[in-house]
Amino acid sequence: MSAEVRQFLCASDNFGVLVHNPATGATASIDACEDGPIVAALEREGWTLTHILVTHHHDDHVAGIPALKARYDAVVIGPAADAGRIPDMAQGVREGDAVRVGGLVATVIETPGHTQGHVSFHFPAERLLFAGDTLFALGCGRLLGGTAADMWSSLSKLAALPEDTDVYCGHEYTLSNARFAVGVDPDNERLRARAAEVEEKRRRGEFTLPTTIGLEKATNPFLQAADPAMAHRLGLDGRPPVEVFAELRERKNRG
Ligand code: ZN
Ligand code: FE
């Protein structure tokens, strides 16, 4: 089964993402920041929205739902834990649930940390991951509802997916993430090359996503929290990965 994916900006730095199955015509929007750019993208492609897959309840991921629901009557699917906080939600999902989008099948991965209820959607056959505000290119979401332990465990689950999985995220934050990453992992050659590429892409106004699980494992400092060399650089020799992760998150918040 093949899927077509379209990525575009919503509001200032949110990504809108559409996943389309040409065989059945089904089209899902991953989150719904605002309706205008999503409707425009659908009309550009000649697609009709059938599903909205919601990663978490924050306004910049759900504000567009009521208008899209009114226009297309799409089925809204989101974290069961966030029932009542997501407009028009018809189906609440949990870890391991299968979500069907007209012939495409996603597996739900619970990824608390940014919020307590946050979920990610993994389409194993298409090698696609929609990570919302959990994993970002060279970064991760802020802890606005879950703990550092939650986020570290969520990131570890995502890092265990096949390395050739394409990863789509909720925001274009990569430039700020890249500058932070080089600061805490200065001798990582692959990271330095990627950071230079990110600077160049943003200068040209290009997106830096999607990324891949393999690229993030090699360059994202938040995925290096179990590496003794990272612990050492932060002055945390011998400390558990979750403490190293928490320190990285704290430093990024301050930076
Ligand atoms: Zn959020
Ligand atoms: Fe967000």
XYZ file of C-alpha atoms and ligand atoms in Angstrom:
257
model
C 0.000 0.000 0.000
C 1.401 3.394 -0.891
C 0.496 6.686 0.716
C 1.020 10.222 -0.526
C 1.998 12.811 2.064
C 1.778 16.601 1.762
C 3.335 18.955 4.291
C 2.690 22.683 4.546
C 2.856 25.480 7.129
C -0.088 26.427 9.332
C -0.205 29.546 11.522
C 3.425 30.592 12.135
C 5.437 27.432 12.730
C 2.963 24.538 12.882
C 3.030 21.933 10.151
C -0.108 20.767 8.446
C 0.215 17.229 7.073
C -2.140 15.289 4.800
C -1.899 11.536 4.230
C -3.733 10.263 1.181
C -4.441 6.774 -0.093
C -4.788 6.995 -3.885
C -6.376 3.528 -4.025
C -9.393 4.477 -1.907
C -9.344 8.280 -1.954
C -9.184 8.435 1.843
C -7.314 11.456 3.208
C -6.318 12.163 6.798
C -5.130 15.432 8.274
C -2.642 14.964 11.096
C -3.855 17.512 13.665
C -5.684 20.627 12.534
C -3.960 23.850 13.466
C -6.320 26.042 11.446
C -8.764 25.202 8.684
C -7.644 27.658 5.962
C -4.275 26.144 4.950
C -5.666 22.601 5.260
C -8.626 23.340 2.981
C -6.264 25.057 0.529
C -3.950 22.017 0.458
C -6.891 19.641 -0.047
C -8.219 21.754 -2.926
C -4.772 21.968 -4.536
C -4.676 18.162 -4.646
C -8.368 17.583 -5.359
C -8.649 15.469 -2.204
C -11.594 15.194 0.210
C -10.870 15.019 3.919
C -12.113 11.786 5.518
C -10.196 11.621 8.835
C -8.469 13.883 11.345
C -5.858 12.124 13.509
C -5.142 14.210 16.603
C -1.897 13.835 18.553
C -2.806 16.011 21.539
C -5.295 18.568 22.793
C -3.287 21.810 22.507
C -5.095 24.569 20.686
C -2.510 24.839 17.896
C -3.325 21.210 16.993
C -7.127 21.235 17.294
C -8.376 24.770 16.546
C -9.190 23.916 12.922
C -11.296 20.863 13.728
C -14.799 22.393 14.024
C -14.601 24.135 10.638
C -13.147 21.049 8.913
C -15.747 18.800 10.531
C -18.516 21.103 9.311
C -17.124 21.184 5.796
C -16.145 17.519 5.253
C -17.768 15.561 8.102
C -14.397 13.856 8.655
C -14.017 11.322 11.481
C -11.993 12.792 14.362
C -9.736 10.267 16.127
C -7.533 11.179 19.082
C -6.172 10.088 22.450
C -8.830 8.502 24.668
C -7.147 10.294 27.573
C -8.050 13.660 26.002
C -11.755 12.913 25.404
C -13.652 16.105 26.160
C -10.698 18.338 25.266
C -10.706 17.587 21.534
C -13.638 18.996 19.534
C -15.907 16.504 17.730
C -13.802 13.471 18.719
C -15.617 10.320 17.573
C -13.036 7.679 18.498
C -10.596 7.643 21.422
C -7.490 5.513 20.981
C -4.880 3.904 23.225
C -1.533 2.138 22.953
C -1.548 -0.515 20.243
C -4.917 0.395 18.738
C -5.205 0.133 14.968
C -6.512 3.225 13.173
C -7.845 2.665 9.668
C -7.700 5.422 7.068
C -9.377 3.933 4.002
C -6.999 0.997 3.537
C -4.021 2.488 5.377
C -3.495 1.237 8.908
C -1.769 3.158 11.695
C -0.752 1.789 15.066
C -1.223 4.110 18.025
C 1.852 4.692 20.185
C 1.168 6.455 23.478
C 3.863 9.108 23.828
C 3.216 11.120 27.013
C 5.602 13.880 28.036
C 4.624 17.020 26.126
C 1.094 16.343 27.406
C -0.085 13.389 29.429
C -2.408 12.106 26.715
C -0.159 12.628 23.672
C -0.190 9.858 21.035
C 1.835 9.295 17.867
C 0.557 7.527 14.761
C 2.794 4.920 13.101
C 1.993 3.481 9.665
C 4.371 0.486 9.621
C 3.681 -0.619 6.043
C 4.332 2.891 4.691
C 7.286 3.519 7.047
C 5.644 6.731 8.302
C 5.526 8.237 11.788
C 3.510 11.274 12.846
C 5.079 12.311 16.128
C 3.189 15.534 16.928
C 5.055 17.486 19.616
C 6.960 14.492 21.046
C 9.985 14.044 18.773
C 11.170 17.017 16.691
C 14.022 17.186 14.206
C 17.061 17.520 16.519
C 14.789 18.159 19.483
C 11.753 17.147 21.478
C 8.638 18.777 22.896
C 8.578 20.727 26.131
C 7.248 19.013 29.233
C 3.869 20.705 29.616
C 1.896 17.852 31.175
C 4.131 14.817 31.572
C 7.419 14.215 33.352
C 10.973 13.833 32.058
C 10.622 10.094 32.701
C 7.459 10.013 30.547
C 9.171 11.840 27.684
C 12.354 9.789 27.861
C 10.329 6.582 27.711
C 8.228 7.945 24.807
C 11.312 8.994 22.833
C 12.867 5.583 23.464
C 9.775 3.891 22.004
C 9.960 6.023 18.865
C 13.723 5.473 18.538
C 13.068 1.711 18.428
C 11.083 2.007 15.159
C 12.832 1.052 11.890
C 15.557 3.557 11.005
C 14.141 4.195 7.530
C 10.845 5.468 8.970
C 10.006 8.989 7.739
C 9.117 11.220 10.689
C 6.721 14.162 10.467
C 6.462 16.545 13.425
C 4.166 19.283 14.674
C 6.507 22.250 14.240
C 9.393 23.697 12.236
C 11.725 24.237 15.216
C 14.825 22.684 13.678
C 17.045 25.776 13.437
C 16.856 26.550 17.156
C 17.178 22.831 17.932
C 20.264 22.513 15.712
C 22.094 25.375 17.442
C 21.382 23.822 20.840
C 22.367 20.347 19.633
C 25.794 21.459 18.379
C 26.428 23.130 21.738
C 25.916 19.906 23.713
C 27.411 17.483 21.155
C 30.155 19.548 19.467
C 32.264 16.675 18.130
C 29.431 14.863 16.315
C 30.468 15.267 12.665
C 27.153 14.107 11.267
C 25.348 16.585 13.510
C 27.607 19.447 12.451
C 26.995 18.671 8.782
C 23.274 18.462 9.382
C 23.230 21.727 11.354
C 24.946 23.501 8.446
C 22.382 22.030 6.065
C 19.527 23.178 8.328
C 20.910 26.741 8.403
C 21.072 26.717 4.618
C 17.584 25.263 4.135
C 15.996 27.795 6.485
C 17.858 30.621 4.740
C 16.228 29.452 1.518
C 12.840 29.194 3.272
C 12.695 25.406 2.863
C 11.292 22.945 5.393
C 13.709 20.739 7.315
C 11.181 17.923 7.712
C 10.428 15.082 7.338
C 13.367 13.527 9.093
C 14.008 9.811 9.737
C 14.408 7.705 12.857
C 17.941 6.792 11.757
C 18.996 10.431 11.299
C 17.533 11.426 14.671
C 19.286 8.545 16.430
C 22.596 9.738 15.003
C 22.182 13.469 15.621
C 19.376 14.357 18.081
C 20.961 15.035 21.503
C 17.769 14.089 23.349
C 18.134 10.549 21.973
C 21.735 10.362 23.295
C 20.717 10.544 26.966
C 21.770 6.903 27.512
C 25.223 7.547 25.999
C 27.896 7.823 28.728
C 29.718 10.424 26.614
C 26.668 12.714 26.750
C 26.376 12.200 30.531
C 30.061 13.068 30.831
C 29.763 16.293 28.836
C 26.913 17.406 31.110
C 28.848 16.573 34.285
C 26.504 13.661 35.045
C 28.871 10.680 34.895
C 27.161 7.498 36.019
C 23.714 9.091 36.280
C 20.712 7.330 34.711
C 19.529 8.319 31.210
C 16.373 9.972 32.514
C 18.473 12.431 34.571
C 20.658 13.186 31.564
C 17.530 13.702 29.475
C 16.004 15.999 32.131
C 19.204 18.085 32.211
C 19.196 18.421 28.413
C 15.542 19.516 28.469
C 16.296 22.061 31.245
C 19.260 23.489 29.342
C 17.208 23.812 26.160
C 14.437 25.597 28.092
C 16.988 28.095 29.422
C 18.790 28.535 26.090
Zn 1.566 21.083 21.835
Fe 2.248 22.343 19.143
